[in-house]
mmCIF file of C-alpha atoms in Angstrom:
data_model
loop_
_atom_site.group_PDB
_atom_site.id
_atom_site.type_symbol
_atom_site.label_atom_id
_atom_site.label_comp_id
_atom_site.label_asym_id
_atom_site.label_seq_id
_atom_site.Cartn_x
_atom_site.Cartn_y
_atom_site.Cartn_z
ATOM 1 C CA UNK A 1 -0.045 0.591 -0.025
ATOM 2 C CA UNK A 2 1.702 3.542 -1.046
ATOM 3 C CA UNK A 3 1.929 6.382 1.922
ATOM 4 C CA UNK A 4 -0.370 9.133 1.568
ATOM 5 C CA UNK A 5 0.865 12.023 0.283
ATOM 6 C CA UNK A 6 0.023 14.833 2.353
ATOM 7 C CA UNK A 7 1.139 18.415 0.363
ATOM 8 C CA UNK A 8 -1.115 16.855 -2.163
ATOM 9 C CA UNK A 9 -4.182 15.631 -0.381
ATOM 10 C CA UNK A 10 -3.627 19.429 0.703
ATOM 11 C CA UNK A 11 -3.054 20.763 -2.657
ATOM 12 C CA UNK A 12 -7.306 18.587 -4.196
ATOM 13 C CA UNK A 13 -9.091 19.547 -1.114
ATOM 14 C CA UNK A 14 -8.329 23.526 -2.461
ATOM 15 C CA UNK A 15 -8.348 22.348 -6.242
ATOM 16 C CA UNK A 16 -11.809 22.841 -6.761
ATOM 17 C CA UNK A 17 -12.189 26.683 -5.185
ATOM 18 C CA UNK A 18 -8.298 27.627 -7.117
ATOM 19 C CA UNK A 19 -10.211 26.200 -10.429
ATOM 20 C CA UNK A 20 -13.604 28.812 -9.554
ATOM 21 C CA UNK A 21 -11.059 31.352 -9.213
ATOM 22 C CA UNK A 22 -9.125 30.967 -12.323
ATOM 23 C CA UNK A 23 -12.052 30.089 -14.475
ATOM 24 C CA UNK A 24 -13.372 33.660 -12.993
ATOM 25 C CA UNK A 25 -10.228 35.559 -14.045
ATOM 26 C CA UNK A 26 -9.712 33.944 -17.737
ATOM 27 C CA UNK A 27 -13.334 32.738 -18.755
ATOM 28 C CA UNK A 28 -11.788 29.744 -19.885
ATOM 29 C CA UNK A 29 -12.119 25.970 -18.351
ATOM 30 C CA UNK A 30 -9.115 24.474 -20.457
ATOM 31 C CA UNK A 31 -7.001 27.528 -18.889
ATOM 32 C CA UNK A 32 -8.015 27.719 -15.607
ATOM 33 C CA UNK A 33 -7.685 24.123 -15.409
ATOM 34 C CA UNK A 34 -3.977 24.822 -17.151
ATOM 35 C CA UNK A 35 -3.286 27.444 -14.829
ATOM 36 C CA UNK A 36 -3.834 25.078 -11.491
ATOM 37 C CA UNK A 37 -1.712 22.381 -12.522
ATOM 38 C CA UNK A 38 1.063 24.993 -13.128
ATOM 39 C CA UNK A 39 0.254 26.039 -9.166
ATOM 40 C CA UNK A 40 0.722 22.081 -8.827
ATOM 41 C CA UNK A 41 3.824 22.180 -9.882
ATOM 42 C CA UNK A 42 5.202 25.043 -7.624
ATOM 43 C CA UNK A 43 3.843 23.590 -4.813
ATOM 44 C CA UNK A 44 5.478 20.535 -5.862
ATOM 45 C CA UNK A 45 8.620 22.773 -5.748
ATOM 46 C CA UNK A 46 8.504 24.453 -2.413
ATOM 47 C CA UNK A 47 8.538 23.111 0.848
ATOM 48 C CA UNK A 48 5.129 23.447 2.291
ATOM 49 C CA UNK A 49 6.339 23.135 5.867
ATOM 50 C CA UNK A 50 7.501 26.499 5.275
ATOM 51 C CA UNK A 51 4.221 27.865 4.132
ATOM 52 C CA UNK A 52 2.635 29.065 6.752
ATOM 53 C CA UNK A 53 -0.816 29.247 5.105
ATOM 54 C CA UNK A 54 -0.849 27.110 2.088
ATOM 55 C CA UNK A 55 -4.635 28.401 1.549
ATOM 56 C CA UNK A 56 -3.269 32.123 1.145
ATOM 57 C CA UNK A 57 -0.300 30.616 -0.837
ATOM 58 C CA UNK A 58 -1.785 28.844 -3.450
ATOM 59 C CA UNK A 59 -4.467 31.612 -3.835
ATOM 60 C CA UNK A 60 -1.535 33.720 -4.255
ATOM 61 C CA UNK A 61 -0.166 32.151 -6.895
ATOM 62 C CA UNK A 62 -2.890 31.210 -8.822
ATOM 63 C CA UNK A 63 -3.448 34.647 -9.141
ATOM 64 C CA UNK A 64 -0.465 35.213 -10.395
ATOM 65 C CA UNK A 65 -0.324 32.914 -13.072
ATOM 66 C CA UNK A 66 -3.941 34.086 -14.463
ATOM 67 C CA UNK A 67 -2.549 37.453 -14.202
ATOM 68 C CA UNK A 68 0.308 36.822 -16.309
ATOM 69 C CA UNK A 69 -2.499 34.493 -19.144
ATOM 70 C CA UNK A 70 -4.783 37.071 -19.473
ATOM 71 C CA UNK A 71 -2.018 39.083 -20.948
ATOM 72 C CA UNK A 72 -1.776 36.545 -23.839
ATOM 73 C CA UNK A 73 -5.471 35.677 -23.307
ATOM 74 C CA UNK A 74 -6.684 39.295 -24.435
ATOM 75 C CA UNK A 75 -3.659 39.311 -27.161
ATOM 76 C CA UNK A 76 -6.130 36.575 -29.130
ATOM 77 C CA UNK A 77 -9.413 37.591 -27.938
ATOM 78 C CA UNK A 78 -8.167 40.682 -30.614
ATOM 79 C CA UNK A 79 -8.231 38.141 -33.402
ATOM 80 C CA UNK A 80 -11.241 36.176 -32.066
ATOM 81 C CA UNK A 81 -13.290 35.564 -34.904
ATOM 82 C CA UNK A 82 -17.437 37.218 -33.737
ATOM 83 C CA UNK A 83 -18.397 37.782 -30.344
ATOM 84 C CA UNK A 84 -16.609 35.861 -27.605
ATOM 85 C CA UNK A 85 -18.222 34.660 -24.372
ATOM 86 C CA UNK A 86 -16.775 33.400 -21.076
ATOM 87 C CA UNK A 87 -16.732 29.057 -21.644
ATOM 88 C CA UNK A 88 -19.941 27.773 -20.619
ATOM 89 C CA UNK A 89 -21.022 26.656 -17.270
ATOM 90 C CA UNK A 90 -23.647 24.086 -16.481
ATOM 91 C CA UNK A 91 -23.928 24.399 -12.672
ATOM 92 C CA UNK A 92 -20.201 25.085 -12.043
ATOM 93 C CA UNK A 93 -16.615 24.441 -12.548
ATOM 94 C CA UNK A 94 -16.734 21.634 -10.168
ATOM 95 C CA UNK A 95 -20.161 19.990 -9.723
ATOM 96 C CA UNK A 96 -19.830 19.996 -5.332
ATOM 97 C CA UNK A 97 -19.421 23.883 -5.690
ATOM 98 C CA UNK A 98 -22.263 24.438 -7.230
ATOM 99 C CA UNK A 99 -24.090 27.491 -6.217
ATOM 100 C CA UNK A 100 -20.516 28.585 -4.686
ATOM 101 C CA UNK A 101 -19.963 32.031 -5.787
ATOM 102 C CA UNK A 102 -23.387 34.757 -6.706
ATOM 103 C CA UNK A 103 -21.399 35.408 -10.761
ATOM 104 C CA UNK A 104 -23.681 34.966 -13.622
ATOM 105 C CA UNK A 105 -22.278 34.942 -16.869
ATOM 106 C CA UNK A 106 -23.836 38.763 -17.586
ATOM 107 C CA UNK A 107 -20.843 39.609 -14.619
ATOM 108 C CA UNK A 108 -18.752 37.851 -16.485
ATOM 109 C CA UNK A 109 -18.908 40.041 -19.411
ATOM 110 C CA UNK A 110 -18.617 42.797 -17.226
ATOM 111 C CA UNK A 111 -15.280 41.842 -15.854
ATOM 112 C CA UNK A 112 -13.698 41.049 -19.131
ATOM 113 C CA UNK A 113 -14.411 45.306 -19.117
ATOM 114 C CA UNK A 114 -12.194 45.612 -16.542
ATOM 115 C CA UNK A 115 -7.922 45.846 -16.032
ATOM 116 C CA UNK A 116 -6.996 42.907 -14.741
ATOM 117 C CA UNK A 117 -5.908 44.209 -11.541
ATOM 118 C CA UNK A 118 -9.760 45.479 -10.468
ATOM 119 C CA UNK A 119 -10.254 41.993 -12.051
ATOM 120 C CA UNK A 120 -8.298 40.513 -9.807
ATOM 121 C CA UNK A 121 -8.898 42.825 -6.437
ATOM 122 C CA UNK A 122 -12.784 42.064 -6.783
ATOM 123 C CA UNK A 123 -12.924 38.277 -7.213
ATOM 124 C CA UNK A 124 -10.079 37.859 -4.749
ATOM 125 C CA UNK A 125 -12.041 40.677 -1.870
ATOM 126 C CA UNK A 126 -16.266 40.622 -3.025
ATOM 127 C CA UNK A 127 -16.545 36.979 -4.368
ATOM 128 C CA UNK A 128 -13.232 35.266 -2.605
ATOM 129 C CA UNK A 129 -13.615 36.761 0.578
ATOM 130 C CA UNK A 130 -9.531 37.557 0.395
ATOM 131 C CA UNK A 131 -9.138 40.125 3.021
ATOM 132 C CA UNK A 132 -7.204 43.530 1.574
ATOM 133 C CA UNK A 133 -3.984 43.072 3.944
ATOM 134 C CA UNK A 134 -3.143 39.842 1.330
ATOM 135 C CA UNK A 135 -4.972 41.070 -2.025
ATOM 136 C CA UNK A 136 -2.457 44.352 -1.339
ATOM 137 C CA UNK A 137 0.630 41.087 -1.078
ATOM 138 C CA UNK A 138 -0.501 39.264 -3.938
ATOM 139 C CA UNK A 139 -1.156 42.275 -5.794
ATOM 140 C CA UNK A 140 1.946 43.557 -4.458
ATOM 141 C CA UNK A 141 0.103 46.623 -4.254
ATOM 142 C CA UNK A 142 -0.397 48.783 -0.784
ATOM 143 C CA UNK A 143 -4.122 48.045 1.072
ATOM 144 C CA UNK A 144 -5.626 51.390 0.013
ATOM 145 C CA UNK A 145 -4.860 50.491 -3.445
ATOM 146 C CA UNK A 146 -6.645 47.304 -3.837
ATOM 147 C CA UNK A 147 -9.479 48.559 -2.259
ATOM 148 C CA UNK A 148 -9.838 52.021 -4.471
ATOM 149 C CA UNK A 149 -9.397 49.330 -7.260
ATOM 150 C CA UNK A 150 -12.218 46.705 -5.495
ATOM 151 C CA UNK A 151 -14.450 49.873 -5.348
ATOM 152 C CA UNK A 152 -13.771 50.830 -9.258
ATOM 153 C CA UNK A 153 -15.198 47.414 -10.352
ATOM 154 C CA UNK A 154 -17.771 47.175 -8.112
ATOM 155 C CA UNK A 155 -19.259 50.542 -9.999
ATOM 156 C CA UNK A 156 -18.748 48.861 -13.480
ATOM 157 C CA UNK A 157 -19.925 45.825 -12.278
ATOM 158 C CA UNK A 158 -23.287 47.052 -10.478
ATOM 159 C CA UNK A 159 -25.445 47.308 -13.255
ATOM 160 C CA UNK A 160 -24.582 43.644 -14.642
ATOM 161 C CA UNK A 161 -26.035 42.207 -11.416
ATOM 162 C CA UNK A 162 -29.685 42.494 -10.898
ATOM 163 C CA UNK A 163 -31.846 43.957 -8.240
ATOM 164 C CA UNK A 164 -33.745 41.300 -7.868
ATOM 165 C CA UNK A 165 -32.873 37.383 -9.216
ATOM 166 C CA UNK A 166 -35.313 35.326 -11.163
ATOM 167 C CA UNK A 167 -37.262 33.077 -9.621
ATOM 168 C CA UNK A 168 -35.507 29.591 -10.153
ATOM 169 C CA UNK A 169 -39.526 27.853 -11.835
ATOM 170 C CA UNK A 170 -39.523 31.150 -13.395
ATOM 171 C CA UNK A 171 -36.276 31.026 -15.266
ATOM 172 C CA UNK A 172 -37.339 27.228 -15.646
ATOM 173 C CA UNK A 173 -40.447 28.640 -17.670
ATOM 174 C CA UNK A 174 -38.965 31.323 -19.181
ATOM 175 C CA UNK A 175 -36.133 29.376 -20.528
ATOM 176 C CA UNK A 176 -38.762 26.711 -22.222
ATOM 177 C CA UNK A 177 -41.311 29.476 -23.738
ATOM 178 C CA UNK A 178 -38.076 30.810 -25.260
ATOM 179 C CA UNK A 179 -36.912 27.717 -26.724
ATOM 180 C CA UNK A 180 -40.389 26.434 -28.439
ATOM 181 C CA UNK A 181 -41.212 30.180 -29.599
ATOM 182 C CA UNK A 182 -37.683 30.328 -31.241
ATOM 183 C CA UNK A 183 -37.928 27.190 -32.544
ATOM 184 C CA UNK A 184 -41.543 27.907 -34.070
ATOM 185 C CA UNK A 185 -40.937 31.308 -34.902
ATOM 186 C CA UNK A 186 -43.863 32.392 -32.677
ATOM 187 C CA UNK A 187 -43.467 36.232 -32.943
ATOM 188 C CA UNK A 188 -46.657 36.907 -30.830
ATOM 189 C CA UNK A 189 -44.306 34.791 -28.171
ATOM 190 C CA UNK A 190 -41.433 35.930 -28.485
ATOM 191 C CA UNK A 191 -42.611 39.273 -28.061
ATOM 192 C CA UNK A 192 -44.157 39.012 -24.838
ATOM 193 C CA UNK A 193 -40.943 37.405 -23.872
ATOM 194 C CA UNK A 194 -38.354 39.443 -25.036
ATOM 195 C CA UNK A 195 -37.672 43.085 -23.665
ATOM 196 C CA UNK A 196 -37.955 46.176 -26.370
ATOM 197 C CA UNK A 197 -34.085 46.714 -26.555
ATOM 198 C CA UNK A 198 -32.620 42.812 -25.833
ATOM 199 C CA UNK A 199 -29.491 41.770 -27.056
ATOM 200 C CA UNK A 200 -27.704 38.203 -28.573
ATOM 201 C CA UNK A 201 -25.082 37.969 -28.755
ATOM 202 C CA UNK A 202 -23.367 34.121 -30.551
ATOM 203 C CA UNK A 203 -20.165 32.742 -30.277
ATOM 204 C CA UNK A 204 -18.066 30.443 -32.949
ATOM 205 C CA UNK A 205 -15.069 31.214 -33.054
ATOM 206 C CA UNK A 206 -15.257 31.292 -36.294
ATOM 207 C CA UNK A 207 -15.415 27.093 -35.540
ATOM 208 C CA UNK A 208 -18.971 27.314 -37.015
ATOM 209 C CA UNK A 209 -21.514 29.038 -38.230
ATOM 210 C CA UNK A 210 -22.588 32.237 -36.109
ATOM 211 C CA UNK A 211 -23.468 36.221 -36.210
ATOM 212 C CA UNK A 212 -20.555 37.882 -35.560
ATOM 213 C CA UNK A 213 -21.393 40.645 -33.992
ATOM 214 C CA UNK A 214 -24.649 41.418 -31.814
ATOM 215 C CA UNK A 215 -28.115 41.843 -32.871
ATOM 216 C CA UNK A 216 -29.773 44.458 -30.779
ATOM 217 C CA UNK A 217 -33.323 45.535 -30.113
ATOM 218 C CA UNK A 218 -37.007 43.802 -30.537
ATOM 219 C CA UNK A 219 -37.882 44.102 -34.204
ATOM 220 C CA UNK A 220 -34.536 42.810 -35.473
ATOM 221 C CA UNK A 221 -34.533 39.777 -32.904
ATOM 222 C CA UNK A 222 -38.201 39.132 -34.071
ATOM 223 C CA UNK A 223 -37.262 38.937 -37.717
ATOM 224 C CA UNK A 224 -33.806 37.149 -36.861
ATOM 225 C CA UNK A 225 -36.439 34.324 -35.752
ATOM 226 C CA UNK A 226 -38.736 34.255 -38.491
ATOM 227 C CA UNK A 227 -36.132 34.146 -40.923
ATOM 228 C CA UNK A 228 -34.145 30.880 -39.192
ATOM 229 C CA UNK A 229 -37.743 29.363 -39.002
ATOM 230 C CA UNK A 230 -38.637 29.756 -43.179
ATOM 231 C CA UNK A 231 -34.937 28.893 -43.758
ATOM 232 C CA UNK A 232 -34.888 26.067 -41.600
ATOM 233 C CA UNK A 233 -38.451 24.753 -40.172
ATOM 234 C CA UNK A 234 -38.882 24.338 -36.409
ATOM 235 C CA UNK A 235 -37.751 20.712 -36.776
ATOM 236 C CA UNK A 236 -34.359 21.096 -37.700
ATOM 237 C CA UNK A 237 -34.133 22.637 -33.709
ATOM 238 C CA UNK A 238 -34.312 19.882 -30.730
ATOM 239 C CA UNK A 239 -34.020 20.579 -27.215
ATOM 240 C CA UNK A 240 -31.434 18.194 -25.342
ATOM 241 C CA UNK A 241 -32.264 19.744 -21.302
ATOM 242 C CA UNK A 242 -33.260 22.940 -20.452
ATOM 243 C CA UNK A 243 -30.245 23.840 -18.018
ATOM 244 C CA UNK A 244 -28.999 26.399 -15.752
ATOM 245 C CA UNK A 245 -25.615 27.931 -17.458
ATOM 246 C CA UNK A 246 -22.869 29.829 -14.710
ATOM 247 C CA UNK A 247 -25.766 31.660 -12.662
ATOM 248 C CA UNK A 248 -28.519 32.123 -15.808
ATOM 249 C CA UNK A 249 -31.642 30.360 -17.119
ATOM 250 C CA UNK A 250 -31.320 28.696 -20.856
ATOM 251 C CA UNK A 251 -31.289 24.934 -21.618
ATOM 252 C CA UNK A 252 -28.695 22.830 -24.440
ATOM 253 C CA UNK A 253 -30.236 22.266 -28.014
ATOM 254 C CA UNK A 254 -29.321 20.589 -31.496
ATOM 255 C CA UNK A 255 -29.308 22.263 -34.961
ATOM 256 C CA UNK A 256 -30.020 20.184 -37.630
ATOM 257 C CA UNK A 257 -29.000 17.356 -35.492
ATOM 258 C CA UNK A 258 -25.099 18.084 -35.619
ATOM 259 C CA UNK A 259 -24.990 21.546 -34.361
ATOM 260 C CA UNK A 260 -24.500 21.902 -30.384
ATOM 261 C CA UNK A 261 -24.868 25.051 -28.633
ATOM 262 C CA UNK A 262 -25.998 26.484 -25.053
ATOM 263 C CA UNK A 263 -28.205 29.903 -24.932
ATOM 264 C CA UNK A 264 -28.588 31.541 -21.646
ATOM 265 C CA UNK A 265 -30.897 34.258 -20.939
ATOM 266 C CA UNK A 266 -30.373 37.684 -19.085
ATOM 267 C CA UNK A 267 -34.368 38.347 -17.566
ATOM 268 C CA UNK A 268 -34.834 40.963 -15.736
ATOM 269 C CA UNK A 269 -38.787 42.663 -14.594
ATOM 270 C CA UNK A 270 -39.772 39.384 -16.465
ATOM 271 C CA UNK A 271 -38.072 40.223 -19.424
ATOM 272 C CA UNK A 272 -35.326 38.808 -21.915
ATOM 273 C CA UNK A 273 -32.954 42.074 -22.185
ATOM 274 C CA UNK A 274 -29.778 39.171 -22.854
ATOM 275 C CA UNK A 275 -29.473 35.745 -24.579
ATOM 276 C CA UNK A 276 -26.521 34.672 -24.984
ATOM 277 C CA UNK A 277 -25.740 31.755 -27.942
ATOM 278 C CA UNK A 278 -22.663 29.740 -27.266
ATOM 279 C CA UNK A 279 -21.650 27.413 -30.475
ATOM 280 C CA UNK A 280 -17.933 27.294 -30.277
ATOM 281 C CA UNK A 281 -17.266 23.234 -30.803
ATOM 282 C CA UNK A 282 -14.375 23.999 -28.515
ATOM 283 C CA UNK A 283 -15.899 25.688 -25.262
ATOM 284 C CA UNK A 284 -18.529 23.053 -25.681
ATOM 285 C CA UNK A 285 -16.608 19.520 -25.599
ATOM 286 C CA UNK A 286 -17.537 19.713 -21.578
ATOM 287 C CA UNK A 287 -21.082 19.851 -22.098
ATOM 288 C CA UNK A 288 -21.140 17.448 -24.468
ATOM 289 C CA UNK A 289 -19.538 14.770 -22.609
ATOM 290 C CA UNK A 290 -21.985 15.864 -20.088
ATOM 291 C CA UNK A 291 -24.707 14.793 -22.316
ATOM 292 C CA UNK A 292 -23.643 11.796 -23.895
ATOM 293 C CA UNK A 293 -24.612 14.108 -27.637
ATOM 294 C CA UNK A 294 -22.809 14.288 -30.805
ATOM 295 C CA UNK A 295 -19.295 15.778 -30.845
ATOM 296 C CA UNK A 296 -19.972 19.178 -31.223
ATOM 297 C CA UNK A 297 -16.274 19.077 -33.162
ATOM 298 C CA UNK A 298 -18.296 16.875 -36.015
ATOM 299 C CA UNK A 299 -19.877 19.887 -37.275
ATOM 300 C CA UNK A 300 -16.519 22.077 -37.606
ATOM 301 C CA UNK A 301 -15.665 19.796 -40.815
#
């Protein structure tokens, strides 16, 4: 029988939280897992007995690795084809950590507009509960400076956080109704579900067909869904499973039996103000495995 590896066991107890932090920093599950694995290698290179607070050390290390990663990630997004959306999370990065924080996809989009240091300060303090003194050590800033960073970030993201989050039953009802109406080209029902200023984003990553630019306004969205229904017919769209995606009600569906996509809905005051569709197969492989759905990569060939 092999001897227990205490440093490994200790790291594994922190891994789910570290992956959540890295995902919130980067918006990519694969990149988050890579960063945490890099953190693991660094953890193995030090003597744990010399580290008084392993949780703080690991959080600090992973955050700094994320800040380095953001530079290359943002460079790639400058050449990304069409709209970029964070990887869709069904529940959370780790199933046991479901509902561990209240960040939704819309808040993730708002975080993208922050500077890397603002994003880190906000996530560490406001979301993960790290004291400002420790945030300062992580970011190599004094506590007053990180308070200001977090405060600026808070002001920027406050509009993305709904005052009255939609109840789960209501969210499920609206998501099912939206799928059915968009599939059938039911413009009357769609008109009752969508807000006048609703916006649709679609992320295909250049791998599958998707709208390159956001579609804004009720009138344009109604024309869009009417056109899709005329072109493909209702039979082309099938609902695989209603599902909450990164804190928003939505569903996973299949188009023409081959294109997998997730749709997340931002609902305010009973109306849909944001539709977030992810079709990039690179981002959907974990969802496909979860649902035992057709390989999304097949649609890209």
